[in-house]
XYZ file of C-alpha atoms in Angstrom:
676
model
C 96.971 47.736 104.066
C 97.945 46.710 100.591
C 96.046 47.854 97.540
C 95.546 45.746 94.432
C 97.988 46.826 91.783
C 97.151 47.755 88.242
C 98.268 45.469 85.453
C 101.893 45.807 84.454
C 102.385 47.719 81.249
C 102.598 51.149 79.719
C 100.360 54.170 80.044
C 100.930 57.865 79.355
C 102.378 60.015 82.093
C 99.613 61.577 84.169
C 97.119 58.800 83.405
C 98.330 56.169 85.885
C 95.809 54.847 88.425
C 96.800 55.238 92.074
C 95.477 54.015 95.427
C 96.600 57.296 97.017
C 93.465 59.400 96.862
C 92.714 62.860 98.236
C 90.909 61.457 101.294
C 94.079 59.597 102.237
C 96.140 62.760 101.771
C 93.756 64.620 104.071
C 93.785 61.900 106.708
C 97.580 61.995 106.871
C 97.923 65.794 106.829
C 99.945 67.358 109.641
C 102.393 65.875 112.098
C 103.119 65.508 115.821
C 104.372 68.776 117.269
C 105.411 70.514 120.514
C 106.795 67.366 122.120
C 108.272 67.430 125.629
C 108.830 65.267 128.676
C 106.681 65.341 131.804
C 108.758 63.419 134.295
C 109.371 60.080 132.566
C 106.368 60.494 130.285
C 106.339 62.015 126.801
C 103.558 64.360 125.636
C 102.898 66.075 122.310
C 100.122 67.516 120.137
C 98.752 65.659 117.135
C 96.498 66.750 114.224
C 92.923 65.598 113.764
C 91.842 66.696 110.239
C 88.685 64.600 110.516
C 87.689 66.558 113.649
C 87.695 69.972 112.045
C 91.469 70.286 112.201
C 91.757 70.334 116.007
C 95.032 69.457 117.767
C 94.798 66.637 120.299
C 97.109 66.435 123.333
C 98.768 63.012 123.509
C 100.270 61.203 126.518
C 102.757 58.337 126.410
C 103.436 56.486 129.669
C 106.817 56.095 131.306
C 107.265 52.433 130.339
C 106.286 53.104 126.684
C 104.413 49.781 126.651
C 100.889 51.072 125.977
C 99.950 53.261 123.003
C 99.781 57.018 123.517
C 96.324 58.271 124.404
C 94.497 61.538 123.782
C 93.919 63.140 127.186
C 91.338 65.757 126.152
C 88.211 64.925 124.140
C 86.730 67.165 121.448
C 86.169 70.060 121.274
C 89.363 70.803 123.254
C 91.878 72.095 120.723
C 95.396 72.482 122.095
C 96.734 75.307 119.976
C 97.275 79.051 120.268
C 97.465 82.037 117.941
C 100.569 83.698 119.336
C 102.054 85.718 116.434
C 99.276 83.913 114.468
C 101.571 80.985 113.609
C 101.257 79.786 117.187
C 103.807 78.396 119.586
C 104.156 75.880 122.377
C 100.583 75.531 123.692
C 101.078 73.326 126.751
C 103.377 72.432 129.649
C 103.307 69.768 132.338
C 105.043 68.916 135.573
C 105.006 65.784 137.747
C 103.606 66.008 141.291
C 104.287 63.925 144.395
C 100.637 62.896 144.478
C 97.735 62.880 142.043
C 99.739 62.532 138.844
C 101.013 65.402 136.673
C 99.584 68.881 136.407
C 99.176 70.197 132.867
C 98.335 73.637 131.486
C 97.289 74.319 127.889
C 95.782 76.927 125.601
C 92.426 76.200 123.959
C 92.206 77.503 120.416
C 88.561 78.558 120.439
C 88.889 81.157 123.210
C 92.708 81.363 123.531
C 92.453 81.032 127.315
C 94.993 79.185 129.404
C 93.562 76.174 131.262
C 94.896 73.711 133.837
C 93.892 70.115 134.457
C 95.005 66.987 136.272
C 94.760 64.124 133.751
C 94.650 61.473 136.485
C 91.592 63.133 138.051
C 88.926 62.647 135.370
C 86.201 63.917 137.703
C 87.648 67.438 137.592
C 87.380 69.139 134.192
C 89.969 71.667 133.003
C 89.657 74.982 134.819
C 90.444 78.376 133.253
C 93.459 80.309 134.482
C 93.131 83.455 132.387
C 90.345 85.850 131.406
C 88.805 86.598 128.025
C 89.510 90.024 126.575
C 86.916 92.028 124.714
C 89.600 94.077 122.952
C 90.839 93.292 119.463
C 92.283 89.806 119.076
C 92.131 89.238 122.830
C 94.651 87.729 125.205
C 96.961 84.988 123.964
C 99.303 82.857 126.073
C 102.258 80.865 124.775
C 105.395 78.902 125.688
C 104.383 78.089 129.291
C 106.659 76.807 132.064
C 105.131 75.442 135.276
C 106.604 76.595 138.600
C 104.556 74.526 141.074
C 106.614 75.604 144.102
C 105.421 79.173 143.509
C 101.931 78.126 142.447
C 102.250 79.780 139.025
C 102.787 79.161 135.347
C 105.172 81.550 133.587
C 104.591 82.231 129.906
C 104.596 84.971 127.325
C 101.496 87.122 126.897
C 100.286 88.705 123.664
C 97.741 91.353 124.599
C 95.750 93.354 122.081
C 95.240 96.975 123.048
C 93.030 97.961 120.106
C 91.128 96.552 117.157
C 94.063 96.602 114.703
C 96.348 93.631 114.136
C 99.361 95.670 115.248
C 97.688 97.179 118.336
C 99.297 94.918 120.906
C 102.071 94.305 123.411
C 104.060 91.202 124.378
C 105.914 90.373 127.593
C 106.687 87.546 130.021
C 104.070 87.079 132.752
C 103.233 84.900 135.726
C 99.723 83.411 136.037
C 98.429 81.865 139.303
C 97.466 78.203 139.070
C 94.537 78.569 141.449
C 92.384 80.193 138.764
C 92.172 83.553 140.544
C 93.106 85.387 137.339
C 90.342 83.733 135.306
C 88.090 86.741 135.843
C 90.665 89.248 137.051
C 93.371 90.442 134.625
C 95.111 92.295 137.487
C 96.102 88.949 139.025
C 98.434 88.332 136.066
C 101.888 89.554 137.113
C 103.974 91.256 134.432
C 107.586 90.172 134.927
C 109.134 92.882 132.730
C 107.888 95.855 130.818
C 106.824 95.440 127.203
C 110.276 96.602 126.150
C 110.497 94.474 123.009
C 107.979 93.837 120.263
C 108.480 90.063 120.379
C 109.565 87.738 123.175
C 109.695 84.010 123.843
C 108.795 82.373 127.133
C 111.493 82.434 129.847
C 113.688 79.412 130.605
C 114.754 79.049 134.249
C 118.166 77.943 135.532
C 118.228 74.720 137.582
C 118.372 76.688 140.846
C 115.552 78.973 139.707
C 117.602 82.110 140.297
C 118.033 83.149 136.665
C 115.766 83.335 133.629
C 116.678 83.665 129.944
C 114.558 84.355 126.892
C 114.760 85.745 123.353
C 113.556 89.112 122.070
C 113.526 91.029 118.806
C 111.977 94.152 117.338
C 110.593 95.422 114.056
C 111.746 95.434 111.322
C 113.884 92.381 112.157
C 112.573 88.868 111.827
C 114.006 86.430 114.395
C 116.297 84.815 111.799
C 117.708 88.251 110.918
C 118.548 89.651 114.345
C 117.451 88.809 117.876
C 118.653 89.208 121.455
C 119.348 86.820 124.314
C 117.996 88.411 127.482
C 119.030 87.355 130.986
C 117.554 88.285 134.376
C 117.988 87.476 138.043
C 114.902 85.948 139.665
C 113.980 86.904 143.209
C 112.570 84.494 145.783
C 109.009 85.576 144.967
C 109.552 85.116 141.225
C 110.158 88.723 140.142
C 112.689 89.545 137.396
C 115.504 92.012 138.131
C 118.773 93.093 136.504
C 117.463 92.373 133.000
C 120.224 92.626 130.398
C 121.260 91.468 126.927
C 124.111 88.936 126.822
C 124.174 87.910 123.138
C 122.663 88.693 119.754
C 122.172 91.879 117.807
C 120.783 93.320 114.573
C 122.903 90.976 112.438
C 123.008 87.985 114.758
C 120.142 85.555 115.220
C 119.767 83.643 118.483
C 117.235 80.883 117.746
C 116.989 79.021 121.061
C 118.181 79.182 124.676
C 118.294 76.461 127.351
C 119.992 75.813 130.688
C 122.282 72.822 131.149
C 122.074 70.716 134.320
C 125.259 72.347 135.667
C 123.688 75.810 135.404
C 125.522 76.911 132.259
C 123.603 78.837 129.614
C 123.416 77.258 126.157
C 122.079 78.938 123.033
C 122.069 78.601 119.249
C 123.421 81.652 117.425
C 124.500 82.290 113.830
C 127.277 84.715 114.771
C 129.682 82.571 112.657
C 127.329 82.541 109.658
C 125.848 79.227 110.818
C 123.498 78.458 113.704
C 125.865 76.633 116.073
C 125.338 75.788 119.751
C 127.284 78.059 122.107
C 127.826 78.266 125.849
C 128.062 81.589 127.635
C 131.424 81.765 129.390
C 130.594 82.860 132.946
C 133.994 84.503 133.403
C 134.236 86.557 130.230
C 130.580 86.706 129.239
C 131.609 85.670 125.725
C 129.965 82.897 123.678
C 132.008 79.711 123.226
C 131.184 77.589 120.178
C 130.728 73.987 121.341
C 130.914 72.418 117.879
C 132.143 74.803 115.156
C 130.771 73.513 111.860
C 129.579 74.880 108.561
C 126.095 73.502 109.112
C 122.954 74.451 110.973
C 122.048 73.471 114.542
C 118.841 75.527 114.465
C 116.462 77.192 112.010
C 113.974 79.971 111.529
C 111.874 80.576 114.647
C 108.451 80.541 112.996
C 106.777 79.046 116.081
C 107.842 80.132 119.542
C 109.103 77.210 121.597
C 110.736 75.181 118.826
C 113.662 73.145 120.201
C 116.621 72.158 118.044
C 118.725 71.108 121.029
C 118.069 69.746 124.500
C 120.595 69.279 127.351
C 120.737 65.911 129.121
C 121.340 65.516 132.886
C 124.709 63.903 132.043
C 125.982 67.110 130.426
C 125.605 65.805 126.877
C 123.401 67.774 124.488
C 120.951 66.310 121.979
C 121.099 68.368 118.793
C 119.188 68.483 115.511
C 121.727 69.520 112.870
C 122.681 69.305 109.229
C 123.095 70.997 105.877
C 119.687 70.987 104.233
C 118.515 67.790 105.886
C 118.441 67.741 109.713
C 119.407 64.676 111.748
C 119.633 63.905 115.467
C 123.031 63.786 117.125
C 124.495 63.715 120.612
C 127.095 66.379 121.318
C 129.734 66.176 124.045
C 130.384 69.826 124.963
C 133.660 68.926 126.652
C 135.266 67.518 123.490
C 133.081 68.805 120.652
C 132.501 65.216 119.544
C 129.191 64.687 117.760
C 127.687 61.235 117.159
C 124.549 60.866 115.054
C 121.702 58.507 115.893
C 121.208 55.506 113.640
C 118.013 54.995 111.698
C 116.200 55.678 108.430
C 114.996 59.173 109.343
C 116.135 61.989 107.051
C 114.497 64.845 108.967
C 114.150 65.558 112.679
C 111.761 68.345 113.623
C 112.664 71.014 116.231
C 110.805 69.159 118.987
C 112.984 67.369 121.540
C 112.243 66.035 125.024
C 114.627 64.436 127.532
C 113.852 61.704 130.078
C 117.095 60.821 131.865
C 119.288 59.158 129.244
C 116.504 59.023 126.658
C 115.917 61.648 123.976
C 112.554 61.739 122.215
C 111.783 63.660 119.053
C 109.662 63.825 115.919
C 111.273 62.382 112.794
C 110.412 61.286 109.272
C 112.141 59.597 106.362
C 111.658 59.244 102.648
C 109.570 56.111 103.295
C 107.858 57.162 106.510
C 105.828 60.138 107.701
C 106.639 62.011 110.915
C 106.507 59.773 113.977
C 107.661 59.970 117.593
C 111.096 58.401 117.944
C 113.186 57.787 121.053
C 116.961 57.364 121.338
C 118.477 55.694 124.386
C 121.857 57.407 124.639
C 123.132 54.641 126.933
C 122.655 51.875 124.392
C 122.489 53.837 121.146
C 119.218 52.068 120.345
C 116.525 54.069 118.530
C 112.882 53.067 118.273
C 109.469 54.443 117.333
C 107.342 54.992 120.453
C 104.372 57.005 119.182
C 102.392 58.100 116.121
C 104.032 55.207 114.310
C 103.972 55.310 110.542
C 101.708 52.714 108.982
C 101.707 52.232 105.240
C 98.132 52.956 104.104
C 98.999 51.634 100.644
C 101.709 49.509 99.155
C 104.920 51.554 99.653
C 105.872 50.668 96.103
C 103.702 53.649 95.149
C 105.891 56.077 97.119
C 108.249 58.342 95.155
C 111.999 57.874 95.142
C 113.462 61.355 95.714
C 116.751 62.748 94.522
C 118.774 65.430 96.330
C 119.947 67.838 93.656
C 121.928 71.069 93.405
C 121.199 73.054 90.255
C 122.999 76.012 88.739
C 121.020 79.221 89.000
C 121.653 82.669 87.507
C 125.281 83.665 87.792
C 126.224 80.067 88.537
C 124.829 80.172 92.079
C 123.752 76.922 93.720
C 120.054 76.179 93.975
C 119.072 73.263 96.201
C 116.120 71.037 95.379
C 114.497 67.660 95.939
C 113.325 66.000 92.750
C 110.556 63.384 92.864
C 110.246 61.672 89.474
C 106.969 59.992 88.522
C 106.917 56.513 89.992
C 104.537 53.545 89.731
C 105.306 49.935 90.625
C 103.605 48.448 87.576
C 103.465 51.118 84.901
C 105.890 53.039 82.764
C 105.242 55.617 80.086
C 105.706 54.980 76.374
C 109.290 55.319 75.249
C 110.230 58.769 73.998
C 107.664 60.608 76.112
C 108.392 62.966 78.991
C 106.346 63.631 82.110
C 104.767 66.869 83.268
C 106.494 68.393 86.301
C 105.255 70.707 89.024
C 107.670 72.986 90.866
C 106.674 73.123 94.543
C 107.574 76.344 96.332
C 107.706 76.302 100.123
C 106.307 79.076 102.301
C 108.211 81.452 104.503
C 109.977 82.564 102.399
C 112.857 82.091 104.893
C 111.966 78.454 105.500
C 112.650 75.232 103.621
C 111.169 71.995 102.286
C 112.308 68.880 104.208
C 113.175 65.584 102.517
C 110.384 63.356 103.856
C 107.536 61.168 102.689
C 104.630 63.437 101.800
C 101.509 61.676 100.564
C 100.443 64.826 98.747
C 103.577 64.564 96.632
C 102.988 60.827 96.236
C 99.434 61.606 95.093
C 100.890 63.253 92.001
C 104.022 61.169 91.372
C 102.049 57.908 91.537
C 99.794 59.305 88.791
C 102.750 60.111 86.552
C 103.363 63.774 87.415
C 106.813 64.737 88.671
C 107.465 67.137 91.533
C 110.503 69.323 92.209
C 110.678 70.996 95.643
C 112.988 74.003 95.393
C 114.876 75.393 98.380
C 115.576 78.634 96.546
C 118.006 81.322 97.671
C 116.694 82.664 100.960
C 115.808 79.239 102.349
C 117.036 78.221 105.769
C 119.270 75.195 106.228
C 122.242 76.393 104.175
C 123.795 79.161 106.262
C 123.231 82.887 106.624
C 124.853 83.843 103.318
C 122.417 81.631 101.392
C 119.548 82.977 103.492
C 120.536 86.579 102.834
C 120.311 86.146 99.057
C 116.670 87.091 99.332
C 117.272 90.449 100.998
C 115.507 93.049 98.828
C 115.284 90.359 96.125
C 112.009 88.623 96.913
C 110.130 88.146 93.691
C 113.445 88.007 91.836
C 115.751 85.360 93.359
C 112.928 82.967 94.240
C 111.329 83.341 90.801
C 114.677 82.932 89.014
C 115.760 79.905 91.065
C 112.480 78.058 90.568
C 112.533 78.735 86.831
C 116.170 77.583 86.679
C 115.242 74.220 88.207
C 112.205 73.782 85.950
C 114.154 74.591 82.792
C 117.130 72.462 83.841
C 114.860 69.437 84.223
C 113.495 70.110 80.748
C 116.995 70.587 79.285
C 118.138 67.336 80.874
C 115.312 65.479 79.149
C 113.665 64.716 82.483
C 110.566 66.911 82.162
C 108.282 67.892 79.294
C 109.138 71.525 78.524
C 105.584 72.261 77.438
C 104.056 70.817 80.616
C 105.727 72.600 83.520
C 103.680 74.025 86.385
C 104.375 75.890 89.608
C 102.508 75.694 92.912
C 102.912 77.012 96.424
C 101.161 78.364 99.486
C 101.647 81.596 101.437
C 105.057 82.937 100.373
C 105.146 80.016 97.932
C 101.851 81.277 96.535
C 103.505 84.661 96.076
C 106.335 83.069 94.080
C 103.829 81.159 91.976
C 101.827 84.290 91.212
C 104.974 86.343 90.642
C 106.261 83.680 88.246
C 103.249 83.860 85.930
C 103.346 87.672 85.906
C 107.125 88.246 85.751
C 109.057 88.844 82.532
C 111.879 86.768 84.050
C 109.750 83.601 83.978
C 107.567 84.418 80.992
C 106.510 81.306 79.123
C 108.114 78.871 81.574
C 104.951 77.490 83.155
C 101.830 76.089 81.544
C 99.759 76.728 84.704
C 99.979 77.599 88.401
C 98.325 76.565 91.659
C 98.361 79.450 94.119
C 97.264 78.888 97.719
C 96.572 81.594 100.373
C 99.138 83.939 98.807
C 100.521 87.426 99.183
C 99.649 89.313 96.008
C 99.816 93.026 96.829
C 103.031 94.084 98.593
C 101.936 97.648 99.217
C 98.659 96.564 100.801
C 100.417 93.893 102.861
C 102.922 96.436 104.178
C 100.203 98.928 105.042
C 98.002 96.866 107.317
C 96.795 93.786 105.426
C 98.624 91.243 107.540
C 99.401 90.338 111.127
C 101.940 92.032 113.366
C 104.667 89.385 113.195
C 105.300 89.868 109.472
C 103.993 93.416 109.146
C 107.510 94.764 108.488
C 109.017 91.641 106.924
C 109.039 93.356 103.534
C 111.489 95.977 104.818
C 114.191 93.338 104.345
C 112.599 91.241 101.577
C 111.779 94.178 99.294
C 113.347 97.283 100.855
C 112.275 100.176 103.064
C 108.769 101.115 101.952
C 109.461 104.836 102.293
C 112.331 104.603 99.807
C 111.256 101.788 97.487
C 107.479 102.107 97.108
C 107.795 101.838 93.330
C 109.513 98.469 93.788
C 106.613 97.244 95.920
C 104.210 98.148 93.149
C 106.336 96.852 90.307
C 106.813 93.380 91.778
C 103.254 92.821 92.975
C 101.258 90.301 90.905
C 98.135 92.395 91.533
C 99.833 95.260 89.665
C 100.859 92.970 86.810
C 97.581 91.159 86.310
C 97.622 92.035 82.612
C 100.813 89.944 82.288
C 99.268 86.682 83.549
C 100.381 84.218 80.906
C 99.116 80.876 82.220
C 95.895 79.400 83.616
C 95.815 79.361 87.397
C 93.922 77.955 90.356
C 93.698 80.316 93.335
C 92.544 79.063 96.764
C 92.164 80.889 100.075
C 90.700 80.532 103.558
C 88.116 83.158 104.434
C 89.445 83.418 108.010
C 93.052 84.038 106.952
C 94.493 87.079 108.738
C 98.075 86.493 107.554
C 97.327 86.596 103.829
C 93.758 87.916 103.792
C 91.485 86.833 100.943
C 90.832 90.481 100.061
C 94.127 90.372 98.174
C 92.903 87.379 96.181
C 89.627 89.160 95.480
C 91.479 92.166 94.064
C 93.829 90.039 92.007
C 91.008 88.096 90.351
C 89.132 91.329 89.689
C 92.257 92.834 88.110
C 92.816 89.756 85.946
C 89.282 89.969 84.619
C 89.298 93.732 84.134
C 92.742 94.181 82.615
C 92.341 91.287 80.237
C 89.495 93.236 78.582
C 87.345 90.203 77.933
C 90.199 87.855 77.094
C 91.134 86.778 80.606
C 93.320 83.697 80.915
C 91.518 80.657 82.319
C 91.337 80.673 86.093
C 89.409 79.338 89.080
C 89.074 80.943 92.492
C 87.993 78.794 95.455
C 87.429 80.045 98.999
C 86.828 78.018 102.154
C 84.823 79.065 105.187
C 86.363 78.271 108.573
C 89.880 77.977 107.161
C 92.725 80.296 108.015
C 96.306 80.350 106.805
C 96.891 76.792 105.660
C 94.115 74.254 105.336
C 93.376 71.935 108.266
C 89.948 70.402 107.635
C 89.692 67.116 105.802
C 86.938 68.236 103.427
C 88.921 71.363 102.477
C 92.099 69.397 101.837
C 90.240 66.897 99.647
C 88.679 69.677 97.561
C 92.020 71.486 97.217
C 94.004 68.413 96.156
C 91.403 67.237 93.651
C 91.023 70.734 92.194
C 94.757 70.982 91.684
C 94.818 67.685 89.819
C 91.814 68.837 87.767
C 93.807 71.903 86.695
C 96.633 69.678 85.459
C 94.203 67.346 83.684
C 92.807 70.306 81.782
C 96.101 72.091 81.113
C 98.339 69.107 80.386
C 95.695 67.163 78.473
C 95.785 64.163 80.812
C 93.558 61.172 80.194
C 91.740 60.656 83.487
C 88.331 61.313 85.021
C 88.793 60.374 88.691
C 88.266 63.891 90.102
C 85.528 66.467 89.543
C 86.348 68.812 86.651
C 87.505 72.324 87.450
C 85.532 75.111 85.844
C 87.937 77.730 84.523
C 86.648 81.248 83.933
C 88.013 83.601 81.348
C-alpha cells in the first residue's frame, strides 16, 4: 500500500520522516528457507515473527494456481537445533494413495514427527524419543525411504551436560513410531567416526549413499570429506570410504544425478566448482571451471547450491559476490543464467521435472519463491511474493563497490546512500554512515532489499555493508585472509571503507558508526577497543557478540564453533596471549565510543555472560568515567532475534543511539538511556 509522502524540500540528514517503521521491519524479518519438491509440489519453511518467531511449513500445489498454505498450525515450529544453527528440518515423499507423507522436527522438543497432510483427522505422530541427557536428541537433514518404512537422517546425541559432550552419525528411524519411546529402535548406519556429518544422499538405484564429514578444528569451509558407502538390501551401510576432500579442500554439497553419477561442489581449484566423480579413475572432473563460486559456507546442514534435473542438466546458484541461478549442461560446460530482476539466489533449490524452484531476492524485492521452467526459459514468482508495504520510492539504491584496504588489497562492499523520494539535505552537508558487519565471520552480506537498511537510509542515514577479507563469495584466497587475523583484517577493512567514504566526501567523518551481530558484533566491539580503528567511529551497535576469545575457546560456546578460533586466531596452546590481547573484554579501558549492546538470554552460541563481563569491565576500568553505553537483554531470544517485539525494541534502540550520538533532530522512537 502506498504511504502519503512528505512535502518536497530540504531537511537535515537523519531527520527525514519515513513510512518504514520498526514494526514493518519486524513483520518482514526472515525469509523462506529449506525449499524442496514433494512430487510436483513445492514445500518450504517460512518465518512468523508475530507468532513468537516460529517457522511455518508451507505447501504449494502442483498446478501453482492456489496460494501456498501453512500445513501445521501453531504451536508447531518446523526447525531444529542441529549444530545450533539448525539444518533441513523436514522431508516429504509422494504416495500412491492418501497424499504425501511428511516428516519434520519440532523446535520445542526437537523430536522428529510424521504426518499425512491430506488426512487432517490424524495429528502428527512422534517418531523419536526425548532424551533426558544434556541438550537431548536432535534430528536433521531427513530423507524418506518409504519402501523400507524408514526415514534416514543425521542424529546429534548429547552424552553429557556439556555443549561438547555429544556424538553425530547417520541413522535410520522407523516410520511406524516404534522408536518414539525406544531409542534402541533407531538404527545407527555408521559409527560416530567423524565429529560432524550431513544427512546421506542416496543414488537413484538406492545402492549407494554419500554424505559430508569433517572434524575439529576444521570448519566445513576449511576442510571436509566426501564419504561414500554401499547400501545393502535392508538399508545397512558397508564399504564406507572417502572419495574426495581433505584438510585443505572443502566439499560443500553432494547430490546424485539421474544417471547415477555423483556430483559435488569442491573448492580444490580455489573456487567452489561443481565436479563429477569419474567412475573409472575415481578422480573429480570439473564440469564448469570458473573463477567464481558455485557454493558457499555450510552454516546450515542441507543447504543446496545445485540440483540435478532428470534431463541431465544441473541447476546451479553461482557468482562472484552476488549469486544468480543458472542451468549448466555437464556435457558441454555451457552455463545459461535465468532472466529476471533477482540479484541473489539462496542455497535452496527444488526440482519438479523441467521446473526449478528456488528462493531469490533483488534490490527492489525481498526473498520470494521463484520458479524457472527450463523448457521455456520463463521465470515467475510462485510463493511468498514480495508486496511493497510502502511506496518503493523509499527503498535505497545500492552501489556495488570495491575499496582499497591496507596494502592495496581489495575490500568488497555494498553502499546504500541515504535516499528519500521528496527530501534532500541542505547543500554542503554530509550524512552520517553506519558500517554494517555481517556475522560468520566466514559468511557474506547479499545484495538484496532489506527493510532494516531502508529504515535507516529513508531517514537520511547511510549504510555500508562490508564483505571484509575472510568473507565467502570471492574464492578461497580471499576467505583465507582471515586465518589467524580475526580482529585485525576485519577491523582494518571496515575502517578502510568508512574512512574512504569520508575521504570521498560521501560520509560525515565525525558521524561514522559500526554495527553488527555475532561475529559482526565482535568486529564492532573490537573496532572501538582497537588502536587500529581508534577514533574512527562515533558509536557502535553490538548485537549478541563474542567478546572474550579465551572464554569462548574454553567452553563458552557450542560444539560446532568450539575450535573455530584455532584457525581465526591461532592454536590456543601456542597463542594464548593473542587471544587475550585481541579480546574486547580485555581492552575495556580502551572503549572510545558510546555503544549499545544487546543479547538474547537463551543464546548458547554467544552467551550473554560475555556481555555481562564486558559491561562490568567497562564500568570498573573506566574508574567512574565510563563511556556512555546501554545494555539490553531479551528473554526467550537466542542467537539472532526472531520475535516481533524484540526486533522492534532493537531497531528503535539503535536509531535512538544515533539520534543521541549524531545529534539528529527527531523524536519518533523512545530515547535510549546511556549509562556512564
